[in-house]
PDB file of C-alpha atoms in Angstrom:
ATOM      1  CA  MET A 185       0.000   0.000   0.000  1.00 32.00           C
ATOM      2  CA  LEU A 186       1.317   3.438  -0.902  1.00 29.00           C
ATOM      3  CA  ARG A 187       0.714   6.434   1.331  1.00 35.00           C
ATOM      4  CA  SER A 188       3.054   9.044  -0.100  1.00 34.00           C
ATOM      5  CA  SER A 189       2.564  12.223  -2.043  1.00 41.00           C
ATOM      6  CA  HIS A 190       6.209  12.144  -3.165  1.00 45.00           C
ATOM      7  CA  PRO A 191       6.024  11.478  -6.940  1.00 43.00           C
ATOM      8  CA  GLN A 192       9.291   9.503  -7.171  1.00 45.00           C
ATOM      9  CA  LEU A 193       8.260   7.195  -4.339  1.00 39.00           C
ATOM     10  CA  ARG A 194       4.824   6.778  -5.907  1.00 38.00           C
ATOM     11  CA  ILE A 195       6.356   5.771  -9.270  1.00 39.00           C
ATOM     12  CA  ALA A 196       8.924   3.450  -7.652  1.00 41.00           C
ATOM     13  CA  ALA A 197       6.253   1.763  -5.540  1.00 39.00           C
ATOM     14  CA  TRP A 198       3.958   1.322  -8.532  1.00 40.00           C
ATOM     15  CA  GLN A 199       6.801  -0.198 -10.576  1.00 41.00           C
ATOM     16  CA  ALA A 200       7.795  -2.502  -7.719  1.00 42.00           C
ATOM     17  CA  ALA A 201       4.195  -3.604  -7.165  1.00 44.00           C
ATOM     18  CA  SER A 202       3.666  -4.325 -10.870  1.00 45.00           C
ATOM     19  CA  GLU A 203       6.843  -6.428 -11.264  1.00 48.00           C
ATOM     20  CA  PRO A 204       6.569 -10.185 -10.826  1.00 50.00           C
ATOM     21  CA  GLY A 205       8.183 -11.829  -7.842  1.00 48.00           C
ATOM     22  CA  PRO A 206       7.884 -11.641  -4.082  1.00 46.00           C
ATOM     23  CA  ARG A 207       7.724  -8.245  -2.448  1.00 41.00           C
ATOM     24  CA  THR A 208       9.935  -7.714   0.542  1.00 40.00           C
ATOM     25  CA  PRO A 209       8.909  -5.244   3.227  1.00 40.00           C
ATOM     26  CA  ILE A 210      11.560  -2.625   3.900  1.00 37.00           C
ATOM     27  CA  GLU A 211      11.275  -0.289   6.865  1.00 38.00           C
ATOM     28  CA  THR A 212      11.083   3.270   5.568  1.00 38.00           C
ATOM     29  CA  ARG A 213      10.812   5.259   8.807  1.00 42.00           C
ATOM     30  CA  GLY A 214       8.041   7.615   7.769  1.00 43.00           C
ATOM     31  CA  ALA A 215       8.542   7.732   4.007  1.00 46.00           C
ATOM     32  CA  GLY A 216       4.923   6.605   3.659  1.00 45.00           C
ATOM     33  CA  VAL A 217       5.590   3.381   1.762  1.00 45.00           C
ATOM     34  CA  ASP A 218       4.730   0.025   3.304  1.00 44.00           C
ATOM     35  CA  THR A 219       6.337  -2.410   0.848  1.00 46.00           C
ATOM     36  CA  PHE A 220       9.125  -2.318  -1.709  1.00 46.00           C
ATOM     37  CA  ARG A 221      11.269  -4.841  -3.479  1.00 48.00           C
ATOM     38  CA  ARG A 222      14.942  -4.675  -2.534  1.00 53.00           C
ATOM     39  CA  ASP A 223      15.994  -3.595  -6.038  1.00 52.00           C
ATOM     40  CA  VAL A 224      14.067  -0.308  -5.761  1.00 55.00           C
ATOM     41  CA  LEU A 225      16.375   2.520  -4.754  1.00 62.00           C
ATOM     42  CA  MET A 226      15.373   4.568  -1.741  1.00 70.00           C
ATOM     43  CA  ALA A 227      16.261   8.201  -1.151  1.00 77.00           C
ATOM     44  CA  LYS A 228      18.767   8.754   1.608  1.00 92.00           C
ATOM     45  CA  ILE A 229      18.846  11.700   3.997  1.00 94.00           C
ATOM     46  CA  LEU A 230      22.378  13.070   3.925  1.00 95.00           C
ATOM     47  CA  GLY A 231      21.822  16.047   6.198  1.00 96.00           C
ATOM     48  CA  THR A 232      19.321  18.253   7.921  1.00 97.00           C
ATOM     49  CA  GLY A 233      19.433  21.860   9.007  1.00 97.00           C
ATOM     50  CA  ILE A 234      17.175  24.260  10.849  1.00 98.00           C
ATOM     51  CA  ASP A 235      17.521  27.969  11.512  1.00 98.00           C
ATOM     52  CA  ALA A 236      15.475  30.675  13.203  1.00 98.00           C
ATOM     53  CA  ILE A 237      16.004  34.423  12.961  1.00 98.00           C
ATOM     54  CA  GLU A 238      14.290  37.528  14.284  1.00 98.00           C
ATOM     55  CA  VAL A 239      12.588  39.501  11.509  1.00 98.00           C
ATOM     56  CA  ASP A 240      13.599  42.848  13.026  1.00 97.00           C
ATOM     57  CA  ARG A 241      17.282  41.862  12.807  1.00 97.00           C
ATOM     58  CA  ILE A 242      16.958  41.451   9.020  1.00 98.00           C
ATOM     59  CA  GLU A 243      14.844  44.614   8.792  1.00 97.00           C
ATOM     60  CA  ARG A 244      17.591  46.604  10.552  1.00 97.00           C
ATOM     61  CA  ALA A 245      20.264  45.148   8.238  1.00 97.00           C
ATOM     62  CA  LEU A 246      18.201  46.082   5.174  1.00 97.00           C
ATOM     63  CA  SER A 247      17.381  49.564   6.469  1.00 95.00           C
ATOM     64  CA  ARG A 248      20.862  50.821   7.413  1.00 94.00           C
ATOM     65  CA  GLU A 249      21.785  53.723   5.199  1.00 91.00           C
ATOM     66  CA  HIS A 250      25.427  52.772   4.559  1.00 91.00           C
ATOM     67  CA  THR A 251      25.310  48.972   4.445  1.00 92.00           C
ATOM     68  CA  ALA A 252      21.812  47.945   3.293  1.00 95.00           C
ATOM     69  CA  GLN A 253      22.614  47.724  -0.424  1.00 95.00           C
ATOM     70  CA  ARG A 254      25.803  45.740   0.167  1.00 95.00           C
ATOM     71  CA  PHE A 255      24.047  43.322   2.538  1.00 96.00           C
ATOM     72  CA  ARG A 256      21.132  42.824   0.125  1.00 96.00           C
ATOM     73  CA  ALA A 257      23.453  42.210  -2.865  1.00 95.00           C
ATOM     74  CA  ARG A 258      25.781  39.915  -0.923  1.00 95.00           C
ATOM     75  CA  VAL A 259      23.092  37.676   0.603  1.00 97.00           C
ATOM     76  CA  PHE A 260      20.115  37.646  -1.784  1.00 98.00           C
ATOM     77  CA  THR A 261      19.725  36.925  -5.496  1.00 97.00           C
ATOM     78  CA  GLU A 262      17.902  39.255  -7.864  1.00 97.00           C
ATOM     79  CA  GLY A 263      14.959  36.840  -7.960  1.00 97.00           C
ATOM     80  CA  GLU A 264      14.730  36.759  -4.157  1.00 97.00           C
ATOM     81  CA  ILE A 265      14.912  40.549  -3.938  1.00 97.00           C
ATOM     82  CA  LYS A 266      12.160  40.905  -6.557  1.00 96.00           C
ATOM     83  CA  TYR A 267       9.939  38.398  -4.720  1.00 95.00           C
ATOM     84  CA  CYS A 268      10.491  39.913  -1.260  1.00 96.00           C
ATOM     85  CA  GLU A 269       9.965  43.483  -2.435  1.00 96.00           C
ATOM     86  CA  SER A 270       6.663  42.432  -4.037  1.00 95.00           C
ATOM     87  CA  ARG A 271       5.407  41.291  -0.616  1.00 93.00           C
ATOM     88  CA  GLY A 272       4.783  44.857   0.598  1.00 93.00           C
ATOM     89  CA  VAL A 273       4.450  45.102   4.378  1.00 90.00           C
ATOM     90  CA  ALA A 274       5.532  41.453   4.807  1.00 94.00           C
ATOM     91  CA  ARG A 275       8.755  41.880   2.786  1.00 96.00           C
ATOM     92  CA  TYR A 276      11.033  41.706   5.839  1.00 97.00           C
ATOM     93  CA  GLN A 277       9.377  38.441   6.906  1.00 98.00           C
ATOM     94  CA  SER A 278      10.097  37.030   3.434  1.00 97.00           C
ATOM     95  CA  TYR A 279      13.712  38.238   3.524  1.00 98.00           C
ATOM     96  CA  ALA A 280      14.138  36.698   6.996  1.00 98.00           C
ATOM     97  CA  ALA A 281      12.645  33.366   5.882  1.00 98.00           C
ATOM     98  CA  ARG A 282      15.054  33.247   2.941  1.00 98.00           C
ATOM     99  CA  PHE A 283      18.009  34.122   5.163  1.00 98.00           C
ATOM    100  CA  ALA A 284      17.017  31.301   7.548  1.00 98.00           C
ATOM    101  CA  ALA A 285      16.648  28.916   4.583  1.00 98.00           C
ATOM    102  CA  LYS A 286      20.174  29.706   3.403  1.00 98.00           C
ATOM    103  CA  GLU A 287      21.562  29.058   6.905  1.00 97.00           C
ATOM    104  CA  ALA A 288      19.567  25.814   7.180  1.00 97.00           C
ATOM    105  CA  ALA A 289      20.760  24.675   3.729  1.00 97.00           C
ATOM    106  CA  MET A 290      24.373  25.260   4.765  1.00 96.00           C
ATOM    107  CA  LYS A 291      23.795  23.164   7.876  1.00 96.00           C
ATOM    108  CA  ALA A 292      22.138  20.422   5.813  1.00 96.00           C
ATOM    109  CA  MET A 293      25.231  20.346   3.584  1.00 96.00           C
ATOM    110  CA  GLY A 294      27.390  19.936   6.697  1.00 93.00           C
ATOM    111  CA  THR A 295      29.059  23.328   6.497  1.00 88.00           C
ATOM    112  CA  GLY A 296      28.560  26.932   7.395  1.00 78.00           C
ATOM    113  CA  TRP A 297      29.305  29.927   5.241  1.00 74.00           C
ATOM    114  CA  ASN A 298      32.825  29.365   3.906  1.00 80.00           C
ATOM    115  CA  ARG A 299      34.850  29.169   0.706  1.00 81.00           C
ATOM    116  CA  ASN A 300      32.718  26.244  -0.530  1.00 86.00           C
ATOM    117  CA  VAL A 301      29.307  27.854  -0.034  1.00 92.00           C
ATOM    118  CA  GLY A 302      28.210  31.412  -0.785  1.00 92.00           C
ATOM    119  CA  TRP A 303      25.105  33.280   0.373  1.00 94.00           C
ATOM    120  CA  SER A 304      23.918  34.370  -3.051  1.00 94.00           C
ATOM    121  CA  GLU A 305      24.617  30.908  -4.507  1.00 96.00           C
ATOM    122  CA  ILE A 306      21.810  29.424  -2.403  1.00 97.00           C
ATOM    123  CA  GLU A 307      18.511  30.650  -3.787  1.00 97.00           C
ATOM    124  CA  VAL A 308      14.984  30.175  -2.501  1.00 98.00           C
ATOM    125  CA  VAL A 309      12.692  29.972  -5.513  1.00 96.00           C
ATOM    126  CA  ARG A 310       8.923  29.981  -5.295  1.00 92.00           C
ATOM    127  CA  GLU A 311       6.809  29.551  -8.376  1.00 89.00           C
ATOM    128  CA  ARG A 312       3.260  30.832  -8.135  1.00 89.00           C
ATOM    129  CA  GLY A 313       1.028  28.252  -6.465  1.00 92.00           C
ATOM    130  CA  LYS A 314       3.926  25.955  -5.534  1.00 93.00           C
ATOM    131  CA  ALA A 315       6.028  25.334  -2.446  1.00 93.00           C
ATOM    132  CA  PRO A 316       9.374  27.138  -2.170  1.00 95.00           C
ATOM    133  CA  THR A 317      12.474  25.199  -3.193  1.00 95.00           C
ATOM    134  CA  ILE A 318      16.242  25.523  -2.873  1.00 97.00           C
ATOM    135  CA  VAL A 319      18.302  26.063  -6.032  1.00 97.00           C
ATOM    136  CA  LEU A 320      22.105  26.070  -5.840  1.00 97.00           C
ATOM    137  CA  HIS A 321      24.479  27.912  -8.161  1.00 96.00           C
ATOM    138  CA  GLY A 322      28.241  28.043  -8.699  1.00 95.00           C
ATOM    139  CA  LYS A 323      30.571  26.642  -6.070  1.00 94.00           C
ATOM    140  CA  SER A 324      27.651  25.794  -3.758  1.00 95.00           C
ATOM    141  CA  ALA A 325      26.192  23.499  -6.432  1.00 95.00           C
ATOM    142  CA  ALA A 326      29.619  21.909  -6.990  1.00 95.00           C
ATOM    143  CA  PHE A 327      30.025  21.356  -3.238  1.00 95.00           C
ATOM    144  CA  ALA A 328      26.585  19.696  -3.004  1.00 95.00           C
ATOM    145  CA  ARG A 329      27.423  17.404  -5.943  1.00 95.00           C
ATOM    146  CA  LYS A 330      30.687  16.451  -4.232  1.00 95.00           C
ATOM    147  CA  LYS A 331      28.669  15.519  -1.118  1.00 95.00           C
ATOM    148  CA  ASN A 332      26.280  13.471  -3.353  1.00 95.00           C
ATOM    149  CA  ILE A 333      23.288  15.697  -2.556  1.00 95.00           C
ATOM    150  CA  SER A 334      20.695  15.353  -5.294  1.00 94.00           C
ATOM    151  CA  ALA A 335      17.761  17.316  -3.843  1.00 95.00           C
ATOM    152  CA  PHE A 336      16.659  19.555  -1.004  1.00 96.00           C
ATOM    153  CA  HIS A 337      13.335  19.645   0.824  1.00 96.00           C
ATOM    154  CA  LEU A 338      12.466  23.038   2.316  1.00 97.00           C
ATOM    155  CA  SER A 339       9.891  24.155   4.846  1.00 97.00           C
ATOM    156  CA  LEU A 340       9.500  27.847   5.744  1.00 97.00           C
ATOM    157  CA  THR A 341       7.350  29.593   8.311  1.00 97.00           C
ATOM    158  CA  HIS A 342       7.281  33.089   9.724  1.00 95.00           C
ATOM    159  CA  THR A 343       5.384  35.435  11.944  1.00 96.00           C
ATOM    160  CA  ALA A 344       5.767  39.190  12.241  1.00 95.00           C
ATOM    161  CA  ARG A 345       8.587  38.538  14.756  1.00 98.00           C
ATOM    162  CA  GLU A 346      10.409  35.344  13.678  1.00 98.00           C
ATOM    163  CA  ALA A 347      11.209  33.239  10.631  1.00 98.00           C
ATOM    164  CA  ILE A 348      12.158  29.559  10.700  1.00 98.00           C
ATOM    165  CA  ALA A 349      13.436  27.269   7.950  1.00 98.00           C
ATOM    166  CA  HIS A 350      14.028  23.524   7.899  1.00 98.00           C
ATOM    167  CA  VAL A 351      16.028  21.882   5.103  1.00 98.00           C
ATOM    168  CA  ILE A 352      16.631  18.201   4.377  1.00 97.00           C
ATOM    169  CA  ALA A 353      19.423  17.226   1.985  1.00 96.00           C
ATOM    170  CA  GLU A 354      18.676  14.040   0.055  1.00 95.00           C
ATOM    171  CA  GLY A 355      21.091  11.816  -1.850  1.00 91.00           C
TER     172      GLY A 355
END
């Protein structure tokens, strides 16, 4: 029985169930799939990261007369800036959520900000009507490939005071 909304797991389970031969139960620890054959590949969690930040801290950084532009350009991509600025009153909450997501992604990759991972190379992308996702560029993408990370799962939440992000790196 399949109880997963994850499309790759749904396809793999359907293929496994339609193949001849005995099915072997494999413990999935919450993946939502009860049975699989052993030849079906399972996703592996390679890392997890979580970060929380105060919205007013990001608002202050983006409002300082002498450093706001440099901070914005150093940390956020053009697409993120466009999205956050379109949010009106809630723009600082959106900036804070994206900052937290970048920190959480670095933790999920097993590193902090360093020569292998850059702020503006980790991008939070949200297509209209879809959940936000992480997209890596440049040396951050190369570092993730070296660590065998094939996908990220992102969860964001924020209030007027705090933003929290949780990232899972999958291989």
